Structure formats: C-alpha cells, structure tokens
PDB file of C-alpha atoms and ligand atoms in Angstrom:
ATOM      1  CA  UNK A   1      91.958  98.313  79.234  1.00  0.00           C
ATOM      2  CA  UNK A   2      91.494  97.915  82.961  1.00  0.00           C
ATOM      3  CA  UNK A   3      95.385  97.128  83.219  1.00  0.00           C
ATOM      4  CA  UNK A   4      96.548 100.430  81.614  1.00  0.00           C
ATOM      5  CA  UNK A   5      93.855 102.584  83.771  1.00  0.00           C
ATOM      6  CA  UNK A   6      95.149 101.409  86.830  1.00  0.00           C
ATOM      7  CA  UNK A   7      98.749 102.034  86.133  1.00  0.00           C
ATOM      8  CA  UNK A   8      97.894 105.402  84.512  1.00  0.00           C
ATOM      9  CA  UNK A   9      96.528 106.308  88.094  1.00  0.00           C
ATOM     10  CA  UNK A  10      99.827 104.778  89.643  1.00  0.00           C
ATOM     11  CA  UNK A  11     101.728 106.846  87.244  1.00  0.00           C
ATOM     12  CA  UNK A  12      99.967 109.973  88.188  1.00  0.00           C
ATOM     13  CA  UNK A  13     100.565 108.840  92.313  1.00  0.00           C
ATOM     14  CA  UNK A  14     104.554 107.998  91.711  1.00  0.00           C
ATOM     15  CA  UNK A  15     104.708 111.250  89.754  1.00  0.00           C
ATOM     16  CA  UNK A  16     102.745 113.594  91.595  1.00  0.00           C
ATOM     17  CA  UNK A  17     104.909 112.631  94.158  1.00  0.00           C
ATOM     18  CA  UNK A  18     102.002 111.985  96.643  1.00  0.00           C
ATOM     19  CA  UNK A  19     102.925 108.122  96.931  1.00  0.00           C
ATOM     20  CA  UNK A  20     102.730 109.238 100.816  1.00  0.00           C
ATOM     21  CA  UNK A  21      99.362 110.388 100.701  1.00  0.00           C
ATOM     22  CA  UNK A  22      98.580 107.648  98.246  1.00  0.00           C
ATOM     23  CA  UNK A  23      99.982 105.255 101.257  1.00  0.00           C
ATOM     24  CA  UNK A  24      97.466 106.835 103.609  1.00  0.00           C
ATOM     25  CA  UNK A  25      94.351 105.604 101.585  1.00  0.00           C
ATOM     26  CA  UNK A  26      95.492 101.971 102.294  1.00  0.00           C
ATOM     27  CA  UNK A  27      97.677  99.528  99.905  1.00  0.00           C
ATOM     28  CA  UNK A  28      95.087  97.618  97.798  1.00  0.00           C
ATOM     29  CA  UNK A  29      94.224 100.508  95.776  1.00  0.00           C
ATOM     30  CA  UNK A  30      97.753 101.176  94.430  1.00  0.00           C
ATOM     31  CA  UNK A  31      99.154  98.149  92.486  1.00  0.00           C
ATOM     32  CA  UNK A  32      97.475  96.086  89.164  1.00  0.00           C
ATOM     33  CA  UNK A  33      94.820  94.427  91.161  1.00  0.00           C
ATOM     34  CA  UNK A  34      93.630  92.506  87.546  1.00  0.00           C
ATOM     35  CA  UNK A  35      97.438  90.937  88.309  1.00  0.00           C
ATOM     36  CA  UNK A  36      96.946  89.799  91.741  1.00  0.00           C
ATOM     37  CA  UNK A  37      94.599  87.556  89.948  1.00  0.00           C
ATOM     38  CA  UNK A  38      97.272  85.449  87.803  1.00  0.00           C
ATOM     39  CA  UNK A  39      98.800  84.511  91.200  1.00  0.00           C
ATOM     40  CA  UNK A  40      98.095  81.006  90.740  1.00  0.00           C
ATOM     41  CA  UNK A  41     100.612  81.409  87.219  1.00  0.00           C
ATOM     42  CA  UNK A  42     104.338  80.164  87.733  1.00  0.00           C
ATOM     43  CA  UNK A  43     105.567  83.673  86.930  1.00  0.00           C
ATOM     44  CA  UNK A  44     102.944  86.047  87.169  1.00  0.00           C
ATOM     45  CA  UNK A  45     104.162  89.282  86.442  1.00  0.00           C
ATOM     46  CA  UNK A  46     103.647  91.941  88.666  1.00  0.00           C
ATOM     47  CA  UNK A  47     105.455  95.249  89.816  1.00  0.00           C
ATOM     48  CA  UNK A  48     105.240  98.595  88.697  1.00  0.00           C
ATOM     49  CA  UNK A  49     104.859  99.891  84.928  1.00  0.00           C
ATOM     50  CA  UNK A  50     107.355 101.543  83.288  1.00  0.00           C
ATOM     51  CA  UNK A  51     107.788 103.224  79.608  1.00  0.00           C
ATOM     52  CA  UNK A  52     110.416 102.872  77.376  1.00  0.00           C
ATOM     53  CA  UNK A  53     111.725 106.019  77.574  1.00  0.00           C
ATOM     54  CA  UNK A  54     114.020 107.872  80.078  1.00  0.00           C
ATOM     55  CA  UNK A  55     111.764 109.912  82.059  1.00  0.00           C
ATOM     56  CA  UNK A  56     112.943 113.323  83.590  1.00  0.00           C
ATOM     57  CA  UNK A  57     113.861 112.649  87.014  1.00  0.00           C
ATOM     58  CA  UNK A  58     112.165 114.146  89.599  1.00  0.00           C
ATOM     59  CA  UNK A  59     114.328 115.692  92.179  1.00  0.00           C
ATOM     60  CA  UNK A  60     117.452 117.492  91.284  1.00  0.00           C
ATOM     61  CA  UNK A  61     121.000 115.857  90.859  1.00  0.00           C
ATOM     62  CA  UNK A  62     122.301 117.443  93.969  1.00  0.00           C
ATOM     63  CA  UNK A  63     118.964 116.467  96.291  1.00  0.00           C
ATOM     64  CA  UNK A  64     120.821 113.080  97.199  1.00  0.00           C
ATOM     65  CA  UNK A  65     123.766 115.152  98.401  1.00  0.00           C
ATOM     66  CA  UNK A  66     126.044 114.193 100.675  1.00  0.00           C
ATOM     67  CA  UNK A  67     124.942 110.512 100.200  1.00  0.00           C
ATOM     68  CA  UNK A  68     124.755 110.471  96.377  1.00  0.00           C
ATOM     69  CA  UNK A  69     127.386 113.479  94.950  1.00  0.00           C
ATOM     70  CA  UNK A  70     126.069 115.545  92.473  1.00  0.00           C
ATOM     71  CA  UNK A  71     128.344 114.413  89.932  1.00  0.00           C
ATOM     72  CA  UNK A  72     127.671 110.591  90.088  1.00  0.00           C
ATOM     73  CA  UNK A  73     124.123 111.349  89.995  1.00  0.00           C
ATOM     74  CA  UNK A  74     124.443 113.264  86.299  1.00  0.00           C
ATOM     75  CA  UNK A  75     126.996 111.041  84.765  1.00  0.00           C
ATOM     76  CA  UNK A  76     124.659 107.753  85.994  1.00  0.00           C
ATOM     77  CA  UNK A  77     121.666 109.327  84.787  1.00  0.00           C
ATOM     78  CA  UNK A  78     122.520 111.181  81.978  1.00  0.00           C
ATOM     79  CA  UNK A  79     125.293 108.558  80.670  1.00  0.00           C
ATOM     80  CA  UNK A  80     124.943 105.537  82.000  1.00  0.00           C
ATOM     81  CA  UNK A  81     120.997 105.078  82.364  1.00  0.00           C
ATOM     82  CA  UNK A  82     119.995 107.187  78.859  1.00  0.00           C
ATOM     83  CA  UNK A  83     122.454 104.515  77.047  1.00  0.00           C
ATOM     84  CA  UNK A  84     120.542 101.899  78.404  1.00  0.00           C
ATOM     85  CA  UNK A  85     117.640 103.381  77.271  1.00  0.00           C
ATOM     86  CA  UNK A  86     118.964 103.955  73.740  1.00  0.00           C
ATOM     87  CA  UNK A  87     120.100 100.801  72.989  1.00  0.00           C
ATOM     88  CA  UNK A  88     116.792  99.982  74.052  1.00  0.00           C
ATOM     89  CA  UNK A  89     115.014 101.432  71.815  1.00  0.00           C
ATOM     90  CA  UNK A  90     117.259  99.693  69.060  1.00  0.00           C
ATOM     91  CA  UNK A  91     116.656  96.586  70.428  1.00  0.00           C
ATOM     92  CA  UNK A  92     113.307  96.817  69.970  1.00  0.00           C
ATOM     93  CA  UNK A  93     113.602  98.285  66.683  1.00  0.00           C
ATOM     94  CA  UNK A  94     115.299  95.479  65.975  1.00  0.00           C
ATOM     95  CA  UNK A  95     113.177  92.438  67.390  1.00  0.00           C
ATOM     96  CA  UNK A  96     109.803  94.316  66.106  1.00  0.00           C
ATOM     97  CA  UNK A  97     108.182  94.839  69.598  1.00  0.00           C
ATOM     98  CA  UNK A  98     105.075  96.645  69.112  1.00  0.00           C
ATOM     99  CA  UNK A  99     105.850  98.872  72.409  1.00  0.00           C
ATOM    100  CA  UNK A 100     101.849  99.962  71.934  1.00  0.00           C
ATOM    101  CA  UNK A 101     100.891  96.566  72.536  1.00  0.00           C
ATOM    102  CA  UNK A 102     103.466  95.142  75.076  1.00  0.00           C
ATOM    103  CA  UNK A 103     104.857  96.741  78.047  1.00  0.00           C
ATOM    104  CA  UNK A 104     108.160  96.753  79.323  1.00  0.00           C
ATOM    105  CA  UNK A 105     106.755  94.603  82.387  1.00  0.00           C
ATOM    106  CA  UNK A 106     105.769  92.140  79.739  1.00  0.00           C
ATOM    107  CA  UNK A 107     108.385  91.998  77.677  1.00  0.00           C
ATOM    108  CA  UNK A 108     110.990  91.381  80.744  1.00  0.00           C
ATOM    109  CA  UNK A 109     108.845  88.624  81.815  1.00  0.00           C
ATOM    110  CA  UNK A 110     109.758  87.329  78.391  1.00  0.00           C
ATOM    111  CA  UNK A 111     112.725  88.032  78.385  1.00  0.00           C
ATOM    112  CA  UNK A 112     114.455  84.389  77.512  1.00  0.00           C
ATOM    113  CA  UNK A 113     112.509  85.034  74.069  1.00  0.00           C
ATOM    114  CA  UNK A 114     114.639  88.157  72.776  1.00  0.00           C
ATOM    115  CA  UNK A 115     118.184  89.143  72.657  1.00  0.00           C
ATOM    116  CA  UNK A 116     121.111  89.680  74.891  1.00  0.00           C
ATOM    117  CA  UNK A 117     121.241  93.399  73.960  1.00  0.00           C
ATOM    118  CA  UNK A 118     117.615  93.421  75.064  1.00  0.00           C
ATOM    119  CA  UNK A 119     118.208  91.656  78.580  1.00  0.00           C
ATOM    120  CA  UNK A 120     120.665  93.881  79.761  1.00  0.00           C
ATOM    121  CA  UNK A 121     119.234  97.257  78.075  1.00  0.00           C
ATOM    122  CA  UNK A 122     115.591  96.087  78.898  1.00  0.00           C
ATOM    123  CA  UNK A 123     117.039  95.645  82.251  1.00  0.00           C
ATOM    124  CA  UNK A 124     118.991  98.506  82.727  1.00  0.00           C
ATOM    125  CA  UNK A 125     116.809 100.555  81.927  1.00  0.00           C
ATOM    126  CA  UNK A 126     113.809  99.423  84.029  1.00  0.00           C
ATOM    127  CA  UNK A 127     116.350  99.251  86.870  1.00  0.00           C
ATOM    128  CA  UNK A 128     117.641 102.493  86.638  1.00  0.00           C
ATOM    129  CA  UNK A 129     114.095 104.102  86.477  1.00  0.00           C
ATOM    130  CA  UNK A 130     113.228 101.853  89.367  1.00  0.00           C
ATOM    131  CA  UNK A 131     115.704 103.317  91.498  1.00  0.00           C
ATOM    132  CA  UNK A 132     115.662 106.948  90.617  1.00  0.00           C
ATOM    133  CA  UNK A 133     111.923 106.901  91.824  1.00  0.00           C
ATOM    134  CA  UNK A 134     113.237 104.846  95.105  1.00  0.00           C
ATOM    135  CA  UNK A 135     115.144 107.607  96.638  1.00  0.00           C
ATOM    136  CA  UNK A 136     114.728 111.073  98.015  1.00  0.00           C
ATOM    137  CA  UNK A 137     116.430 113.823 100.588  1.00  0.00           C
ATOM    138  CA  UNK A 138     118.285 112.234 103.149  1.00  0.00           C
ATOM    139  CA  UNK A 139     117.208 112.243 106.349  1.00  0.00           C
ATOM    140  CA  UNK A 140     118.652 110.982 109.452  1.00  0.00           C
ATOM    141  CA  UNK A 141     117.383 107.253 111.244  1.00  0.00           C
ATOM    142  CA  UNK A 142     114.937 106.308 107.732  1.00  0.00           C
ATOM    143  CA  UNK A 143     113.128 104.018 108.162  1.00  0.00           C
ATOM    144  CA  UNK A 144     109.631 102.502 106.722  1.00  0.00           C
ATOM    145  CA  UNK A 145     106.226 102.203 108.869  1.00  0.00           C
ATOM    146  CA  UNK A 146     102.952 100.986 108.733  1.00  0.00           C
ATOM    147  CA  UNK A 147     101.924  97.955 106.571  1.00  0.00           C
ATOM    148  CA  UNK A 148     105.625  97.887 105.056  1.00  0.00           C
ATOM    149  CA  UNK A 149     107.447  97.557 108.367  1.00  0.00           C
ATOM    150  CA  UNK A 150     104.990  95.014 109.621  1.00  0.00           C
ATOM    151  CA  UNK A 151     105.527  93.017 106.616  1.00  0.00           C
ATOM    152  CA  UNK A 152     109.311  93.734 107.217  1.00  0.00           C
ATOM    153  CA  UNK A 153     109.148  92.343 110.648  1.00  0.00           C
ATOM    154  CA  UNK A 154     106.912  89.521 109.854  1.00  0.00           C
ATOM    155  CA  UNK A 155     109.947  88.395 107.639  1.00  0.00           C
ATOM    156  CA  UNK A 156     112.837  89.442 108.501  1.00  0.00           C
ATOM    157  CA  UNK A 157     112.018  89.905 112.464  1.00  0.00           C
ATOM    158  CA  UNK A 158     113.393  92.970 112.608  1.00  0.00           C
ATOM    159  CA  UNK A 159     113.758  96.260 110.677  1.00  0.00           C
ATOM    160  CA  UNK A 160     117.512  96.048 111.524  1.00  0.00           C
ATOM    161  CA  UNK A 161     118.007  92.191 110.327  1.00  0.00           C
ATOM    162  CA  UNK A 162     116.116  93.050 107.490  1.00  0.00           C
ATOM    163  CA  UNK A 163     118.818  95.970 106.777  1.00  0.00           C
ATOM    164  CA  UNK A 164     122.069  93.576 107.418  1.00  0.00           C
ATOM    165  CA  UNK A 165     120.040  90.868 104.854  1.00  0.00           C
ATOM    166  CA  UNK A 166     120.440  93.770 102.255  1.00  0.00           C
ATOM    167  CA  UNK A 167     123.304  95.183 102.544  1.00  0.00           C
ATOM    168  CA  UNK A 168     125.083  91.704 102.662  1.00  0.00           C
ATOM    169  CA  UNK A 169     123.245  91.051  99.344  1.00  0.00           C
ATOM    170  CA  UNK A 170     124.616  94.137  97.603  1.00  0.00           C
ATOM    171  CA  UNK A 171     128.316  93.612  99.152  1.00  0.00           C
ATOM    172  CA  UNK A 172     128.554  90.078  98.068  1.00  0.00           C
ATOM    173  CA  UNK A 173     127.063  90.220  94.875  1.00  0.00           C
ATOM    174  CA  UNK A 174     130.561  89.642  93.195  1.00  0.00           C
ATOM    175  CA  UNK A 175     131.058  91.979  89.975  1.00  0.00           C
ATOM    176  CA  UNK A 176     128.455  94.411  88.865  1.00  0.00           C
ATOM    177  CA  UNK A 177     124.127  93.419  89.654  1.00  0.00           C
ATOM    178  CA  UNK A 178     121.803  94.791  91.890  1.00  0.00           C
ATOM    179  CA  UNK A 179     120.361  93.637  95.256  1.00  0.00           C
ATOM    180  CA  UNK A 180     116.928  93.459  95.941  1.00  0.00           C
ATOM    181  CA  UNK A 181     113.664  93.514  98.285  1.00  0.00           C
ATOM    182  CA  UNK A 182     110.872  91.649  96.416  1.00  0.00           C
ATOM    183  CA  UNK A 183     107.416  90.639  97.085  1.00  0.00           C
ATOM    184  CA  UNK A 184     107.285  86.529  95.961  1.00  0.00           C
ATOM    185  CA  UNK A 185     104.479  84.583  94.651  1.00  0.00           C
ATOM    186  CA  UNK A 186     102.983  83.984  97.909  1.00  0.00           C
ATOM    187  CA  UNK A 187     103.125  87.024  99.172  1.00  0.00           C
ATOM    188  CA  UNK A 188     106.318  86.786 101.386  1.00  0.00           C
ATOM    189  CA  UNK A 189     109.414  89.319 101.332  1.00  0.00           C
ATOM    190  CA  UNK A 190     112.533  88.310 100.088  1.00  0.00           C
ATOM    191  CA  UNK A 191     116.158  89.790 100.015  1.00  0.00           C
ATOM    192  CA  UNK A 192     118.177  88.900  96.753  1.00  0.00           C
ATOM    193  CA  UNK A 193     120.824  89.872  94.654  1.00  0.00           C
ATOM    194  CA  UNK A 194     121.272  89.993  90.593  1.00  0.00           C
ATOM    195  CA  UNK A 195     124.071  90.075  88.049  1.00  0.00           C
ATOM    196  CA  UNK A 196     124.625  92.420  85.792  1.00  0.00           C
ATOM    197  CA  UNK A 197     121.366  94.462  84.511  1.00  0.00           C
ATOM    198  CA  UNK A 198     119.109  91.332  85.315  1.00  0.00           C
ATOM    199  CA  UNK A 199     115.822  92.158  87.334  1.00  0.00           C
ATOM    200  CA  UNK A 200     113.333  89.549  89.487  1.00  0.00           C
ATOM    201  CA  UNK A 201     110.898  90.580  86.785  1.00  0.00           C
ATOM    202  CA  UNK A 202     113.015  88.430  84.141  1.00  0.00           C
ATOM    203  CA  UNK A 203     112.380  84.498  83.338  1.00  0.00           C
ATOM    204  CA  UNK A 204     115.348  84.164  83.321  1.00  0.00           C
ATOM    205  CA  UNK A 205     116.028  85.232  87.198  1.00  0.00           C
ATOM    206  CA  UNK A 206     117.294  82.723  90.148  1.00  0.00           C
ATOM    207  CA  UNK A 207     115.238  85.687  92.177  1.00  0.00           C
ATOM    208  CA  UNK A 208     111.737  85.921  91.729  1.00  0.00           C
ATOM    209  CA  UNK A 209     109.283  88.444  92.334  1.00  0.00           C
ATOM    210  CA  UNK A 210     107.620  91.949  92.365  1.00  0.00           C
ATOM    211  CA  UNK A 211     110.682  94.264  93.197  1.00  0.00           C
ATOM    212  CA  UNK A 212     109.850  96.457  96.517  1.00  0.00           C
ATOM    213  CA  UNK A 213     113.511  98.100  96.533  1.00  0.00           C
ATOM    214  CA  UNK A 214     116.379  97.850  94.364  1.00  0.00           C
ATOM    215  CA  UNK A 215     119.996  99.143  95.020  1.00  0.00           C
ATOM    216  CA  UNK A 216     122.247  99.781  91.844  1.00  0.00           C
ATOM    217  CA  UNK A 217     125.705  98.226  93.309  1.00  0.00           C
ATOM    218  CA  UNK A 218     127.384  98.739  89.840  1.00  0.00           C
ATOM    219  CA  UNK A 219     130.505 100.521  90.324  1.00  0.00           C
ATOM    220  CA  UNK A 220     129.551 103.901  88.373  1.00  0.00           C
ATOM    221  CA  UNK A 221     126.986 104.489  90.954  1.00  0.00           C
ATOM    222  CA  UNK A 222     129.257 105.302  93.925  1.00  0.00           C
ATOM    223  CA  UNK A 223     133.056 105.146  92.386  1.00  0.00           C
ATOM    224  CA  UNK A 224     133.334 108.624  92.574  1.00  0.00           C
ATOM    225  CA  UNK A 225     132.801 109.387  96.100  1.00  0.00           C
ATOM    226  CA  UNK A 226     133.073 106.023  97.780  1.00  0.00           C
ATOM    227  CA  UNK A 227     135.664 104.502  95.864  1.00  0.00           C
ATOM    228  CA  UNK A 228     136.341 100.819  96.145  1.00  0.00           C
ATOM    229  CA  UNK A 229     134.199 101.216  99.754  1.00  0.00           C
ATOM    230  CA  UNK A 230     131.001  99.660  98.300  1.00  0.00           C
ATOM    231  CA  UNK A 231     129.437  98.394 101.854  1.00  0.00           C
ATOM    232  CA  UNK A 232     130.369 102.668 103.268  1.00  0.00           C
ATOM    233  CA  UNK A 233     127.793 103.578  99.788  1.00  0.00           C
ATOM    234  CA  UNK A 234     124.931 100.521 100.762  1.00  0.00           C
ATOM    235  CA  UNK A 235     125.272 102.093 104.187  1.00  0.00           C
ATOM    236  CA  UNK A 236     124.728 105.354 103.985  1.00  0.00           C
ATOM    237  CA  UNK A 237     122.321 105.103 101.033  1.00  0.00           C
ATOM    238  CA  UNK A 238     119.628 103.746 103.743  1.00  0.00           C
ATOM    239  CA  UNK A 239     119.523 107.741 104.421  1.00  0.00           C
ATOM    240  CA  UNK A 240     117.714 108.402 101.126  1.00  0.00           C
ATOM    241  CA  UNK A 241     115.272 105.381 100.572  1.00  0.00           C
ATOM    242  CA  UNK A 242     111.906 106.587  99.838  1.00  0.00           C
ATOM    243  CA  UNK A 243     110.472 104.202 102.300  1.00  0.00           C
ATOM    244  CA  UNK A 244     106.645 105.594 101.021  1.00  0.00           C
ATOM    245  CA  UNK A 245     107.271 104.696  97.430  1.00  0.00           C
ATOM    246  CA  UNK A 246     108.470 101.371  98.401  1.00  0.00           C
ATOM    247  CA  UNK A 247     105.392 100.884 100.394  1.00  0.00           C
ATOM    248  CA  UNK A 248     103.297 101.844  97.388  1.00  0.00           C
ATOM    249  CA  UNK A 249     104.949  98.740  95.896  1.00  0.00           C
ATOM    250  CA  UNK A 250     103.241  96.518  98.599  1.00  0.00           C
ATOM    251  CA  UNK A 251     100.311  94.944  97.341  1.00  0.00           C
ATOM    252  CA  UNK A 252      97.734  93.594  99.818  1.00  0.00           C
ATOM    253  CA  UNK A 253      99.996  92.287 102.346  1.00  0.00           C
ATOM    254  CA  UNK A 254      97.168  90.323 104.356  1.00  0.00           C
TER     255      UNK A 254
HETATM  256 MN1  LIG B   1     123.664 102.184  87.267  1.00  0.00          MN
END
C-alpha cells in the first residue's frame, strides 16, 4: 500500500534521527501525501503513524537534564506511558481491532466508535510517543527556522506570540490534558489545549488537526522537579523542543 510505504520511509527519517537532514530535502516529501488528498473530508486524518507498541526511546533518560530530571523521565516512560500502552493492547483485545488492518491514526479518528478505556489508552499512548520523539538536548535560545517559522509567523506574527499562545494553553488547561500546535484543515496553525489523554486526531476533539507539537502538562511529567510550578516546566521545556522533528510534521505549507 502506498500509505504504509510512505510512513515506513517516515519511520526510518524520525528514527534514524536525520529528521534534520530529512528537513533539508524540502517538506512535501515527508508526510502521507495520498492524505493530503482527503482534504476536502470533514476530518481527514492526517499526522504521523504510530504502532501500538511502546517503542524504545531514543535518547537516554538523563539527555533532557536539567530541564526534564532523570527520574521523571523513567517513571513517565517506563510507568506511566508503558501502562497506557498495556491497557492498550487490552482494549483492543477486547473490541477485536485487527491492528494489521487499522492503524492507530485510524482508529483515533474513530475514536467515538470504541470504548472509554480505548480513548484515553489509545490516546495516551499516541501522546506519549508523540512527545518523546518531540524533544532533544537542551540548548540555549531554541527556536524553529525555515518553512516552520515562516508558517509560525504567518500565524501567530511572531515566534515569541506564538510561544506566549502555548504556554497559556498548557497553564490554563485546568486538570490534567495536553496543549497543542496543530496543522488545521486548511492548512493554518493553531494553538489548543486537550483534557485528559484526548488528542486533535480524535472525533471526538473541540481541537482539530494534524498535531505539529504536543506538551504533556499532566502532573507526573514535571511534579518532581517543578512541583506545583507548571508555567516554570512549559517554560523551560522550550529548551528541548526538537524544532526539526516538528518541522517534519509540516506538510506543504504553500
Ligand atoms: Mn504523561
């Protein structure tokens, strides 16, 4: 299937971890082009492919340090995350899903057809996997270029507004959720937040789209070191954003 070639190959980018390189050989050849397509659908779903299974991450759990401590990093991924992605695979035991024949872009894009254990595993774990891949070392004044920061700009009107938009959506998402960049319909970037394990992948969303960037704002991802200081977390987690991943999101931004 053309689909499944062209996410093997975005696999083998993400994983390789040569999405910068991949960046360099221009945009359109990265995301499911036979997607791009369905644009004229109510919901098409786009965004990246991931399996059902936990995959190894691909840095170590102290690379993130000082931003993410070592500690938070093992107990979210190696807790929190893999119990998402057990109960899962129950889930899906249990509602029959052929995981051969549907992915777990599909299926979240269904996601008002299956069962509250499936929403907010399905969901956590495509989240969590989402945002493991979203980060690397920090480094000092992060920030995207090219195609991405245009797109930013022509949005947002600044890098910097853009930022504020963000981190207001992860401090006053009330509870536990997620705040987002996402790519809508029509092509234009949009700052949201989510509750809970819900994704802009889901029917079932208020926020729409192909997720650029996603920020875990649950409080097991920053409790230990930050405390009850969530905006001191969103703010120095800018450090570690893998602003060429996220741009390997971007799908022809013309
Ligand atoms: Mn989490």
């Amino acid at each position: 299937m053309k689909k499944n070639k062209q996410n093997t190959r975005r696999e083998f980018l993400v994983n390789a971890g040569k999405a910068s390189m991949a960046a360099g050989l221009g945009m359109a050849v990265l995301p499911s082009l036979a997607a791009v397509k369905n644009s004229n659908a109510s919901h098409p779903i786009l965004g990246e492919e991931i399996p059902y299974t936990q995959r190894p991450l691909n840095y170590s759990y102290t690379s993130l340090e000082p931003v993410i401590d070592a500690m938070t990093m093992e107990i979210h991924y190696s807790k929190h995350a893999a119990a998402y992605a057990k109960n899962l695979a129950d889930a899906v035991t249990a509602e029959k899903v052929d995981t051969s024949a549907q992915s777990l872009l599909n299926l979240l894009g269904n996601i008002s057809k299956y069962s509250g254990k499936m929403r907010n595993n399905g969901g956590g774990h495509y989240n969590h996997e989402f945002f493991w891949r979203s980060m690397r070392a920090a480094t000092e004044d992060n920030k995207p270029s090219g195609d991405l920061l245009k797109a930013i700009e022509k949005d947002f009107s600044s890098f910097d507004a853009f930022k504020t938009q963000f981190t207001d959506a992860g401090k006053n998402r009330f509870g536990s959720g997620w705040a987002w960049l996402v790519m809508t319909n029509d092509k234009k970037l949009v700052v949201g937040s989510t509750p809970n394990q819900d994704n802009p992948l889901m029917d079932i969303s208020d926020l729409k789209g192909t997720p650029l960037l996603g920020l875990d704002v649950w409080e097991h991802a920053y409790y230990l070191k930050y405390q009850n200081r969530r905006p001191d977390y969103i703010n120095a987690w800018w450090k570690v954003v893998d602003w060429n991943v996220v741009a390997g999101r971007l799908y022809d931004p013309s």
